[in-house]
Structure formats: C-alpha cells, structure tokens
Amino acid sequence: MSFLDEELAKIRKELEGSVEGLEILSTSQHSVQVKIWKTEYKQLRLLIMFPEEYPHKCLMVEVKSKSLPERVMKLIENIAEKEAKKLKGQYQVIQICKVARQFLDENMFIVCADELDAVKSKLLEEGDEIKIKQKAGSFQLTAHKNGYYMNLKFSVTDDYPETNAKVECKSTNFPADLAAMFVRQGVELSRRCVVPPAIEKKGEPPFQVKPSILPAAEYLIKDCIKFYPIAQCSICDNQTFPLDPEDVTQDIRGPVYVEYVYCSHVFHHKCLDRYMKSPPFKGGKKCPICGKRIYHEKWKATPELAEQRWAYQQAKRRELDEVTDFMDF
C-alpha cells in the first residue's frame, strides 16, 4: 500500500472523529474535500489537493464559504499551507483540518471582519483607538472629539449575527445620564437588527437578520461622540457643551446642563426651560429645529396646563407691576 493509500485509509477511519463538526465529502487519489461546520455563519469547505510528489511536496488548499469574507478565506488557506510545510514527508490532511477548525474556534470576529474594517476606516479618526480580543469575542474602542471621549466595549457570541452585539460604556467624560442614553440607543439599534418589529408595515419585505456591530458603532461614534461636543443649543445657537470637559455640569437643574430630547437635538437647560414655559402651547411645544413635538421627563405638563400656568404667572406679574407703580406714585 502506497503512502497516499495509507493516509486516505487513515482519513476515512479517523478524520470525522478527530475534528468536531467535520464531514467528509469526498476522498480520492487527487484530493480530499471536507465541510467544517461551527455555526450557520462559521462554516467552510476545504478542498485539499495532493501534488504529484506528495508528501515531499506540500498539500495545496482551497477554502470556500458562503458566509466568510474573501480575505478570511485567503488567510485560512495561507495558515493551512504554512502548516503543511511543517509536515513534509508526513501525513498532512488531518492536521490541516484541525488547524482550520481551530481557526474557527479562536477567531470570533471572522464573520464580522468587514464590519470591523468599516469601523476602523470610516468611523475612527486620528487619536482614536481600538483593541480587539478575538478569542474573547470582544473589542474596546475609544473615540474622541474636542476633549470629550467614550470608551465602549462591544462583544459577540458564537451565533453572531443571529444574536446582536452587546454594547457597554466602560468610561466617559460626557454627562453620565447623557452617556447612558447614548448607549441605550445604541443597544436598541443593535437589537432591531435581529428582532423583527412588533408591527410589520404593509408592503415592506420580510424581516431579515442583519449584522449589528456597524449600525450601533456608527450611531455611537458618528452621531454621538463626534457630533454633540460641537453641537449648538437649538435655541440660543451657542455651543451646548463647554469647551473644557472639566466644566461639564452634572447638576440636572443647572442653567448650562445639556438637555437631550427624543428628536436628538440638544439644549441648555435654562434655554429649554424658558422655551417650554412660553407660548404658544397649542399642540405641545415643538423642537425649533425639526418641528417634532418635545417630550421630556422634566416638562410633563399638558399644553392646557402649561398655558394655565403661564397665564397665572402673567397675572401675578401684572399685579406686582401695579403694586410697584402705586408705590412709586
């Protein structure tokens, strides 16, 4: 029995039991083809080809996958062929399959490699940082703007993108409740990528799960961290955040405390308080920028009640003015 015949016999007998999730598709004097499955999104096919002078020449490996990015497949091919070079003159196929399976196990982000590339190339700027822990399935990034920053941790599980990415804030110098709101919104965007809406709109295509890292990261970095430190108060048009982050107030009733409303615009507390308590009130107070109605925990009065309060204050002011005029007389 030739060396190749011996290896093929060993492959048929041992390979499927040696590598978790592996299925032999074909074996011949020319090649071995296997499928390695970890999850729906982490699966591949290996076409392992025997050169004429095998085993003194290395195996040739071709990787195919419907779910993995092209550059990840090329990386697996390179790793497999490097491993084969270490095994010249020896059985190579089983070890090559083990290495491919190990790569799937140890690299949690292979299914979202394109998303991570987009985060690094399109969202992060000079001075920003990202640290990736492949085996742990997490990465932390720090994004800055005008002295303000957020350090965010994203993590995924083996069934990503079926399960959405988890997002948490590790540290920041944004006001605490505003930073918490940013993260809640980011988490919600991530959730919507995998959970269908409660009410489907007529005419829209059926819901499909989609990757959630990039949508959440784009919102948190582009729409929050990079935007709000230079955003203007929607009433006075002055910069909402102080130039020095050390001057940020955490006093929720302070005059320059930054108020965020659901339409995503920001205000100084004193500006919004004055605006919410001034007419017109009919139909509720509208954002002066986008025209959407303002809903806020600090200003819950109905339009009718707000108008009554304003009218009462005006009456009291007139009474006070009359008394003042009488005393002056």
mmCIF file of C-alpha atoms in Angstrom:
data_model
loop_
_atom_site.group_PDB
_atom_site.id
_atom_site.type_symbol
_atom_site.label_atom_id
_atom_site.label_comp_id
_atom_site.label_asym_id
_atom_site.label_seq_id
_atom_site.Cartn_x
_atom_site.Cartn_y
_atom_site.Cartn_z
ATOM 1 C CA MET A 1 0.000 0.000 0.000
ATOM 2 C CA SER A 2 1.405 3.400 -1.009
ATOM 3 C CA PHE A 3 1.913 6.293 1.402
ATOM 4 C CA LEU A 4 -1.080 8.088 -0.111
ATOM 5 C CA ASP A 5 -3.301 4.999 0.170
ATOM 6 C CA GLU A 6 -2.327 4.650 3.825
ATOM 7 C CA GLU A 7 -3.179 8.284 4.523
ATOM 8 C CA LEU A 8 -6.503 8.042 2.701
ATOM 9 C CA ALA A 9 -7.393 4.957 4.761
ATOM 10 C CA LYS A 10 -6.464 6.837 7.940
ATOM 11 C CA ILE A 11 -8.559 9.830 6.819
ATOM 12 C CA ARG A 12 -11.654 7.695 6.180
ATOM 13 C CA LYS A 13 -11.259 5.967 9.530
ATOM 14 C CA GLU A 14 -10.234 8.818 11.857
ATOM 15 C CA LEU A 15 -10.848 12.271 10.399
ATOM 16 C CA GLU A 16 -14.521 12.798 11.286
ATOM 17 C CA GLY A 17 -13.865 11.663 14.847
ATOM 18 C CA SER A 18 -10.788 13.873 15.178
ATOM 19 C CA VAL A 19 -12.285 17.215 14.148
ATOM 20 C CA GLU A 20 -15.543 18.480 15.629
ATOM 21 C CA GLY A 21 -18.187 19.457 13.087
ATOM 22 C CA LEU A 22 -16.318 17.903 10.155
ATOM 23 C CA GLU A 23 -17.961 15.919 7.384
ATOM 24 C CA ILE A 24 -16.006 14.132 4.645
ATOM 25 C CA LEU A 25 -17.490 14.966 1.260
ATOM 26 C CA SER A 26 -15.081 13.053 -0.971
ATOM 27 C CA THR A 27 -11.697 11.305 -0.994
ATOM 28 C CA SER A 28 -9.607 10.299 -3.995
ATOM 29 C CA GLN A 29 -6.012 9.911 -5.174
ATOM 30 C CA HIS A 30 -6.170 13.545 -6.271
ATOM 31 C CA SER A 31 -7.891 15.331 -3.424
ATOM 32 C CA VAL A 32 -9.921 15.294 -0.216
ATOM 33 C CA GLN A 33 -12.921 17.548 0.243
ATOM 34 C CA VAL A 34 -14.445 18.211 3.652
ATOM 35 C CA LYS A 35 -17.011 20.506 5.234
ATOM 36 C CA ILE A 36 -16.300 22.025 8.653
ATOM 37 C CA TRP A 37 -19.317 23.467 10.464
ATOM 38 C CA LYS A 38 -19.315 25.518 13.675
ATOM 39 C CA THR A 39 -22.383 27.730 13.202
ATOM 40 C CA GLU A 40 -24.517 28.748 10.247
ATOM 41 C CA TYR A 41 -22.206 31.715 9.716
ATOM 42 C CA LYS A 42 -18.953 29.939 10.569
ATOM 43 C CA GLN A 43 -18.663 27.096 8.113
ATOM 44 C CA LEU A 44 -16.377 26.320 5.238
ATOM 45 C CA ARG A 45 -15.310 23.716 2.714
ATOM 46 C CA LEU A 46 -11.730 22.616 2.302
ATOM 47 C CA LEU A 47 -10.502 21.244 -0.995
ATOM 48 C CA ILE A 48 -7.165 19.625 -0.171
ATOM 49 C CA MET A 49 -5.210 18.625 -3.279
ATOM 50 C CA PHE A 50 -2.287 16.176 -3.456
ATOM 51 C CA PRO A 51 0.664 17.225 -5.659
ATOM 52 C CA GLU A 52 2.431 14.504 -7.680
ATOM 53 C CA GLU A 53 5.404 14.279 -5.324
ATOM 54 C CA TYR A 54 3.326 14.223 -2.130
ATOM 55 C CA PRO A 55 4.246 14.010 0.770
ATOM 56 C CA HIS A 56 7.613 15.528 -0.160
ATOM 57 C CA LYS A 57 5.725 18.456 -1.630
ATOM 58 C CA CYS A 58 3.123 20.261 0.396
ATOM 59 C CA LEU A 59 -0.607 19.981 0.010
ATOM 60 C CA MET A 60 -2.499 22.704 -1.844
ATOM 61 C CA VAL A 61 -5.542 24.042 -0.021
ATOM 62 C CA GLU A 62 -8.551 25.906 -1.331
ATOM 63 C CA VAL A 63 -11.203 27.340 1.019
ATOM 64 C CA LYS A 64 -14.796 28.053 0.038
ATOM 65 C CA SER A 65 -17.504 29.608 2.205
ATOM 66 C CA LYS A 66 -20.800 31.396 1.616
ATOM 67 C CA SER A 67 -20.580 33.265 4.915
ATOM 68 C CA LEU A 68 -16.925 34.200 5.453
ATOM 69 C CA PRO A 69 -15.292 37.239 3.804
ATOM 70 C CA GLU A 70 -12.908 36.556 0.921
ATOM 71 C CA ARG A 71 -9.859 37.789 2.810
ATOM 72 C CA VAL A 72 -10.648 35.463 5.739
ATOM 73 C CA MET A 73 -10.775 32.507 3.364
ATOM 74 C CA LYS A 74 -7.389 33.512 1.919
ATOM 75 C CA LEU A 75 -5.986 33.792 5.440
ATOM 76 C CA ILE A 76 -7.138 30.246 6.273
ATOM 77 C CA GLU A 77 -5.545 28.983 3.060
ATOM 78 C CA ASN A 78 -2.231 30.614 3.982
ATOM 79 C CA ILE A 79 -2.323 29.230 7.525
ATOM 80 C CA ALA A 80 -3.137 25.735 6.219
ATOM 81 C CA GLU A 81 -0.341 25.770 3.660
ATOM 82 C CA LYS A 82 2.183 27.005 6.253
ATOM 83 C CA GLU A 83 1.142 24.123 8.496
ATOM 84 C CA ALA A 84 1.591 21.703 5.586
ATOM 85 C CA LYS A 85 5.193 22.887 5.093
ATOM 86 C CA LYS A 86 5.974 21.811 8.656
ATOM 87 C CA LEU A 87 4.746 18.308 7.828
ATOM 88 C CA LYS A 88 6.729 17.464 4.677
ATOM 89 C CA GLY A 89 7.195 13.715 4.475
ATOM 90 C CA GLN A 90 4.345 13.109 6.967
ATOM 91 C CA TYR A 91 0.577 12.756 6.921
ATOM 92 C CA GLN A 92 -0.811 16.255 6.446
ATOM 93 C CA VAL A 93 -4.569 16.188 5.840
ATOM 94 C CA ILE A 94 -5.871 15.543 9.355
ATOM 95 C CA GLN A 95 -3.616 18.218 10.864
ATOM 96 C CA ILE A 96 -4.663 20.721 8.194
ATOM 97 C CA CYS A 97 -8.323 20.125 9.081
ATOM 98 C CA LYS A 98 -7.575 20.537 12.792
ATOM 99 C CA VAL A 99 -5.877 23.875 12.125
ATOM 100 C CA ALA A 100 -8.861 25.099 10.096
ATOM 101 C CA ARG A 101 -11.257 24.111 12.880
ATOM 102 C CA GLN A 102 -9.026 25.783 15.485
ATOM 103 C CA PHE A 103 -9.129 28.986 13.445
ATOM 104 C CA LEU A 104 -12.945 28.958 13.518
ATOM 105 C CA ASP A 105 -12.918 28.370 17.278
ATOM 106 C CA GLU A 106 -10.396 31.061 18.185
ATOM 107 C CA ASN A 107 -11.473 33.898 15.921
ATOM 108 C CA MET A 108 -14.883 35.130 16.988
ATOM 109 C CA PHE A 109 -14.863 38.118 14.655
ATOM 110 C CA ILE A 110 -14.253 36.341 11.352
ATOM 111 C CA VAL A 111 -17.913 36.708 10.390
ATOM 112 C CA CYS A 112 -17.799 40.455 11.006
ATOM 113 C CA ALA A 113 -14.331 41.234 9.672
ATOM 114 C CA ASP A 114 -15.801 43.626 7.098
ATOM 115 C CA GLU A 115 -17.738 45.460 9.823
ATOM 116 C CA LEU A 116 -14.598 45.908 11.917
ATOM 117 C CA ASP A 117 -12.730 47.200 8.866
ATOM 118 C CA ALA A 118 -15.501 49.752 8.294
ATOM 119 C CA VAL A 119 -15.378 50.878 11.942
ATOM 120 C CA LYS A 120 -11.619 51.407 11.718
ATOM 121 C CA SER A 121 -11.525 53.044 8.288
ATOM 122 C CA LYS A 122 -14.756 55.069 8.245
ATOM 123 C CA LEU A 123 -15.582 55.942 11.856
ATOM 124 C CA LEU A 124 -12.380 56.206 13.856
ATOM 125 C CA GLU A 125 -10.076 59.196 13.432
ATOM 126 C CA GLU A 126 -6.511 60.013 14.372
ATOM 127 C CA GLY A 127 -6.114 59.619 18.122
ATOM 128 C CA ASP A 128 -8.948 57.107 18.430
ATOM 129 C CA GLU A 129 -8.092 53.551 19.460
ATOM 130 C CA ILE A 130 -9.454 50.043 19.040
ATOM 131 C CA LYS A 131 -8.277 46.855 20.754
ATOM 132 C CA ILE A 132 -9.627 43.515 19.538
ATOM 133 C CA LYS A 133 -9.695 40.297 21.573
ATOM 134 C CA GLN A 134 -10.552 37.595 19.065
ATOM 135 C CA LYS A 135 -10.772 34.649 21.464
ATOM 136 C CA ALA A 136 -12.924 36.589 23.939
ATOM 137 C CA GLY A 137 -15.189 37.867 21.177
ATOM 138 C CA SER A 138 -14.891 41.469 22.297
ATOM 139 C CA PHE A 139 -13.288 44.732 21.305
ATOM 140 C CA GLN A 140 -12.943 48.073 23.012
ATOM 141 C CA LEU A 141 -12.709 51.378 21.232
ATOM 142 C CA THR A 142 -12.069 54.880 22.459
ATOM 143 C CA ALA A 143 -13.325 57.744 20.321
ATOM 144 C CA HIS A 144 -12.645 61.435 20.978
ATOM 145 C CA LYS A 145 -13.912 64.844 19.930
ATOM 146 C CA ASN A 146 -12.770 68.211 21.322
ATOM 147 C CA GLY A 147 -11.575 66.626 24.560
ATOM 148 C CA TYR A 148 -14.726 64.544 25.073
ATOM 149 C CA TYR A 149 -14.493 60.768 24.805
ATOM 150 C CA MET A 150 -16.246 57.456 25.320
ATOM 151 C CA ASN A 151 -14.642 54.071 25.828
ATOM 152 C CA LEU A 152 -17.038 51.442 24.518
ATOM 153 C CA LYS A 153 -16.953 47.664 24.682
ATOM 154 C CA PHE A 154 -18.645 45.530 22.025
ATOM 155 C CA SER A 155 -18.983 41.776 22.444
ATOM 156 C CA VAL A 156 -20.426 38.980 20.333
ATOM 157 C CA THR A 157 -21.305 35.324 20.832
ATOM 158 C CA ASP A 158 -20.717 32.334 18.568
ATOM 159 C CA ASP A 159 -24.118 32.723 16.928
ATOM 160 C CA TYR A 160 -23.481 36.305 15.769
ATOM 161 C CA PRO A 161 -25.118 37.837 13.746
ATOM 162 C CA GLU A 162 -28.219 35.842 14.784
ATOM 163 C CA THR A 163 -27.675 37.326 18.241
ATOM 164 C CA ASN A 164 -26.978 41.050 18.331
ATOM 165 C CA ALA A 165 -23.755 42.607 19.584
ATOM 166 C CA LYS A 166 -23.735 43.710 23.213
ATOM 167 C CA VAL A 167 -22.613 47.282 23.909
ATOM 168 C CA GLU A 168 -21.491 48.896 27.155
ATOM 169 C CA CYS A 169 -19.699 52.078 28.177
ATOM 170 C CA LYS A 170 -16.548 51.472 30.214
ATOM 171 C CA SER A 171 -15.656 55.136 30.805
ATOM 172 C CA THR A 172 -16.523 58.620 29.549
ATOM 173 C CA ASN A 173 -16.423 62.309 30.435
ATOM 174 C CA PHE A 174 -19.825 63.053 28.873
ATOM 175 C CA PRO A 175 -22.568 63.790 31.436
ATOM 176 C CA ALA A 176 -23.500 60.428 32.987
ATOM 177 C CA ASP A 177 -27.180 60.368 32.053
ATOM 178 C CA LEU A 178 -26.455 61.551 28.506
ATOM 179 C CA ALA A 179 -23.810 58.852 28.020
ATOM 180 C CA ALA A 180 -26.240 56.253 29.386
ATOM 181 C CA MET A 181 -28.861 57.436 26.908
ATOM 182 C CA PHE A 182 -26.371 57.153 24.032
ATOM 183 C CA VAL A 183 -25.641 53.549 24.991
ATOM 184 C CA ARG A 184 -29.328 52.674 25.389
ATOM 185 C CA GLN A 185 -29.979 53.969 21.896
ATOM 186 C CA GLY A 186 -27.006 52.028 20.543
ATOM 187 C CA VAL A 187 -28.226 48.838 22.229
ATOM 188 C CA GLU A 188 -31.687 49.371 20.788
ATOM 189 C CA LEU A 189 -30.294 49.812 17.268
ATOM 190 C CA SER A 190 -28.326 46.604 17.750
ATOM 191 C CA ARG A 191 -31.458 44.770 18.950
ATOM 192 C CA ARG A 192 -33.519 45.904 15.968
ATOM 193 C CA CYS A 193 -31.041 44.172 13.667
ATOM 194 C CA VAL A 194 -32.096 40.756 14.968
ATOM 195 C CA VAL A 195 -35.622 41.195 16.360
ATOM 196 C CA PRO A 196 -38.487 41.828 13.910
ATOM 197 C CA PRO A 197 -40.734 44.823 14.583
ATOM 198 C CA ALA A 198 -43.865 44.159 16.638
ATOM 199 C CA ILE A 199 -45.998 45.531 13.809
ATOM 200 C CA GLU A 200 -44.944 44.894 10.240
ATOM 201 C CA LYS A 201 -45.609 47.654 7.753
ATOM 202 C CA LYS A 202 -47.568 46.744 4.655
ATOM 203 C CA GLY A 203 -45.537 46.499 1.502
ATOM 204 C CA GLU A 204 -42.204 46.049 3.260
ATOM 205 C CA PRO A 205 -40.104 42.929 2.537
ATOM 206 C CA PRO A 206 -39.989 40.170 5.180
ATOM 207 C CA PHE A 207 -37.699 40.884 8.114
ATOM 208 C CA GLN A 208 -34.171 39.525 7.814
ATOM 209 C CA VAL A 209 -31.492 39.382 10.487
ATOM 210 C CA LYS A 210 -28.541 41.637 9.712
ATOM 211 C CA PRO A 211 -25.176 42.349 11.379
ATOM 212 C CA SER A 212 -25.476 44.781 14.282
ATOM 213 C CA ILE A 213 -21.949 45.961 15.103
ATOM 214 C CA LEU A 214 -21.659 48.623 12.415
ATOM 215 C CA PRO A 215 -25.122 50.223 12.906
ATOM 216 C CA ALA A 216 -24.553 50.548 16.666
ATOM 217 C CA ALA A 217 -20.972 51.763 16.274
ATOM 218 C CA GLU A 218 -21.922 54.281 13.594
ATOM 219 C CA TYR A 219 -24.620 55.780 15.806
ATOM 220 C CA LEU A 220 -22.426 55.954 18.912
ATOM 221 C CA ILE A 221 -19.305 57.281 17.210
ATOM 222 C CA LYS A 222 -20.582 59.409 14.318
ATOM 223 C CA ASP A 223 -23.931 60.584 15.682
ATOM 224 C CA CYS A 224 -22.964 60.975 19.346
ATOM 225 C CA ILE A 225 -19.274 61.154 20.243
ATOM 226 C CA LYS A 226 -18.197 63.095 17.159
ATOM 227 C CA PHE A 227 -21.331 65.246 16.904
ATOM 228 C CA TYR A 228 -22.515 66.509 20.271
ATOM 229 C CA PRO A 229 -19.306 68.162 21.535
ATOM 230 C CA ILE A 230 -19.634 70.667 18.668
ATOM 231 C CA ALA A 231 -23.451 70.825 18.527
ATOM 232 C CA GLN A 232 -25.182 74.148 19.110
ATOM 233 C CA CYS A 233 -28.035 74.751 21.530
ATOM 234 C CA SER A 234 -31.186 74.652 19.407
ATOM 235 C CA ILE A 235 -32.432 77.907 20.960
ATOM 236 C CA CYS A 236 -29.509 80.234 21.724
ATOM 237 C CA ASP A 237 -27.220 78.848 18.953
ATOM 238 C CA ASN A 238 -24.226 78.816 21.288
ATOM 239 C CA GLN A 239 -22.181 75.642 21.664
ATOM 240 C CA THR A 240 -24.056 73.356 24.022
ATOM 241 C CA PHE A 241 -21.075 71.666 25.676
ATOM 242 C CA PRO A 242 -18.374 73.746 27.383
ATOM 243 C CA LEU A 243 -15.049 73.912 25.571
ATOM 244 C CA ASP A 244 -13.334 72.262 28.531
ATOM 245 C CA PRO A 245 -14.859 68.907 29.548
ATOM 246 C CA GLU A 246 -13.831 69.694 33.133
ATOM 247 C CA ASP A 247 -16.508 72.393 33.118
ATOM 248 C CA VAL A 248 -19.358 69.990 32.321
ATOM 249 C CA THR A 249 -22.034 70.252 34.987
ATOM 250 C CA GLN A 250 -23.767 67.178 36.394
ATOM 251 C CA ASP A 251 -26.400 69.354 38.083
ATOM 252 C CA ILE A 252 -29.578 68.397 36.196
ATOM 253 C CA ARG A 253 -31.143 71.784 37.077
ATOM 254 C CA GLY A 254 -28.045 73.830 36.293
ATOM 255 C CA PRO A 255 -28.513 76.558 33.655
ATOM 256 C CA VAL A 256 -25.960 75.079 31.222
ATOM 257 C CA TYR A 257 -26.792 71.445 31.877
ATOM 258 C CA VAL A 258 -27.151 69.707 28.484
ATOM 259 C CA GLU A 259 -30.699 68.549 27.793
ATOM 260 C CA TYR A 260 -31.358 65.952 25.096
ATOM 261 C CA VAL A 261 -34.786 65.456 23.543
ATOM 262 C CA TYR A 262 -36.077 62.480 21.584
ATOM 263 C CA CYS A 263 -35.629 64.120 18.186
ATOM 264 C CA SER A 264 -31.889 64.069 19.041
ATOM 265 C CA HIS A 265 -31.416 67.841 19.369
ATOM 266 C CA VAL A 266 -29.765 69.366 22.433
ATOM 267 C CA PHE A 267 -30.396 72.468 24.534
ATOM 268 C CA HIS A 268 -29.053 74.280 27.553
ATOM 269 C CA HIS A 269 -31.370 73.609 30.481
ATOM 270 C CA LYS A 270 -32.121 77.308 31.004
ATOM 271 C CA CYS A 271 -32.942 77.763 27.303
ATOM 272 C CA LEU A 272 -35.237 74.771 27.110
ATOM 273 C CA ASP A 273 -36.931 75.587 30.416
ATOM 274 C CA ARG A 274 -37.768 79.093 29.245
ATOM 275 C CA TYR A 275 -38.935 77.803 25.865
ATOM 276 C CA MET A 276 -41.155 75.073 27.335
ATOM 277 C CA LYS A 277 -42.855 77.600 29.633
ATOM 278 C CA SER A 278 -43.526 80.234 26.954
ATOM 279 C CA PRO A 279 -46.427 80.359 24.464
ATOM 280 C CA PRO A 280 -47.616 79.126 22.071
ATOM 281 C CA PHE A 281 -48.654 75.870 23.745
ATOM 282 C CA LYS A 282 -51.310 74.560 21.356
ATOM 283 C CA GLY A 283 -50.490 71.055 20.188
ATOM 284 C CA GLY A 284 -47.499 70.845 22.523
ATOM 285 C CA LYS A 285 -44.131 72.516 22.249
ATOM 286 C CA LYS A 286 -42.230 71.737 19.047
ATOM 287 C CA CYS A 287 -38.492 71.497 18.505
ATOM 288 C CA PRO A 288 -37.417 74.773 16.837
ATOM 289 C CA ILE A 289 -35.058 72.821 14.569
ATOM 290 C CA CYS A 290 -37.085 69.894 13.252
ATOM 291 C CA GLY A 291 -40.645 70.726 14.328
ATOM 292 C CA LYS A 292 -41.219 67.451 16.170
ATOM 293 C CA ARG A 293 -43.081 67.597 19.464
ATOM 294 C CA ILE A 294 -40.823 67.695 22.505
ATOM 295 C CA TYR A 295 -41.321 65.014 25.148
ATOM 296 C CA HIS A 296 -39.180 65.264 28.273
ATOM 297 C CA GLU A 297 -39.394 63.981 31.822
ATOM 298 C CA LYS A 298 -38.758 67.442 33.278
ATOM 299 C CA TRP A 299 -41.584 69.101 31.355
ATOM 300 C CA LYS A 300 -44.634 66.840 31.556
ATOM 301 C CA ALA A 301 -47.402 69.453 31.718
ATOM 302 C CA THR A 302 -50.115 69.162 29.077
ATOM 303 C CA PRO A 303 -50.448 72.124 26.666
ATOM 304 C CA GLU A 304 -53.586 73.210 28.566
ATOM 305 C CA LEU A 305 -51.908 73.092 31.966
ATOM 306 C CA ALA A 306 -48.779 74.815 30.646
ATOM 307 C CA GLU A 307 -50.929 77.639 29.256
ATOM 308 C CA GLN A 308 -52.823 77.983 32.546
ATOM 309 C CA ARG A 309 -49.552 78.202 34.477
ATOM 310 C CA TRP A 310 -48.185 80.804 32.086
ATOM 311 C CA ALA A 311 -51.417 82.863 32.306
ATOM 312 C CA TYR A 312 -51.304 82.671 36.122
ATOM 313 C CA GLN A 313 -47.674 83.857 36.158
ATOM 314 C CA GLN A 314 -48.527 86.706 33.814
ATOM 315 C CA ALA A 315 -51.430 87.758 36.047
ATOM 316 C CA LYS A 316 -49.197 87.688 39.129
ATOM 317 C CA ARG A 317 -46.582 89.742 37.284
ATOM 318 C CA ARG A 318 -49.191 92.348 36.313
ATOM 319 C CA GLU A 319 -50.382 92.537 39.917
ATOM 320 C CA LEU A 320 -46.817 93.027 41.077
ATOM 321 C CA ASP A 321 -46.258 95.715 38.450
ATOM 322 C CA GLU A 322 -49.429 97.535 39.554
ATOM 323 C CA VAL A 323 -48.315 97.490 43.194
ATOM 324 C CA THR A 324 -44.885 98.754 42.189
ATOM 325 C CA ASP A 325 -46.415 101.559 40.118
ATOM 326 C CA PHE A 326 -48.701 102.539 43.066
ATOM 327 C CA MET A 327 -45.790 102.604 45.497
ATOM 328 C CA ASP A 328 -43.747 104.724 43.068
ATOM 329 C CA PHE A 329 -46.655 107.134 42.761
#
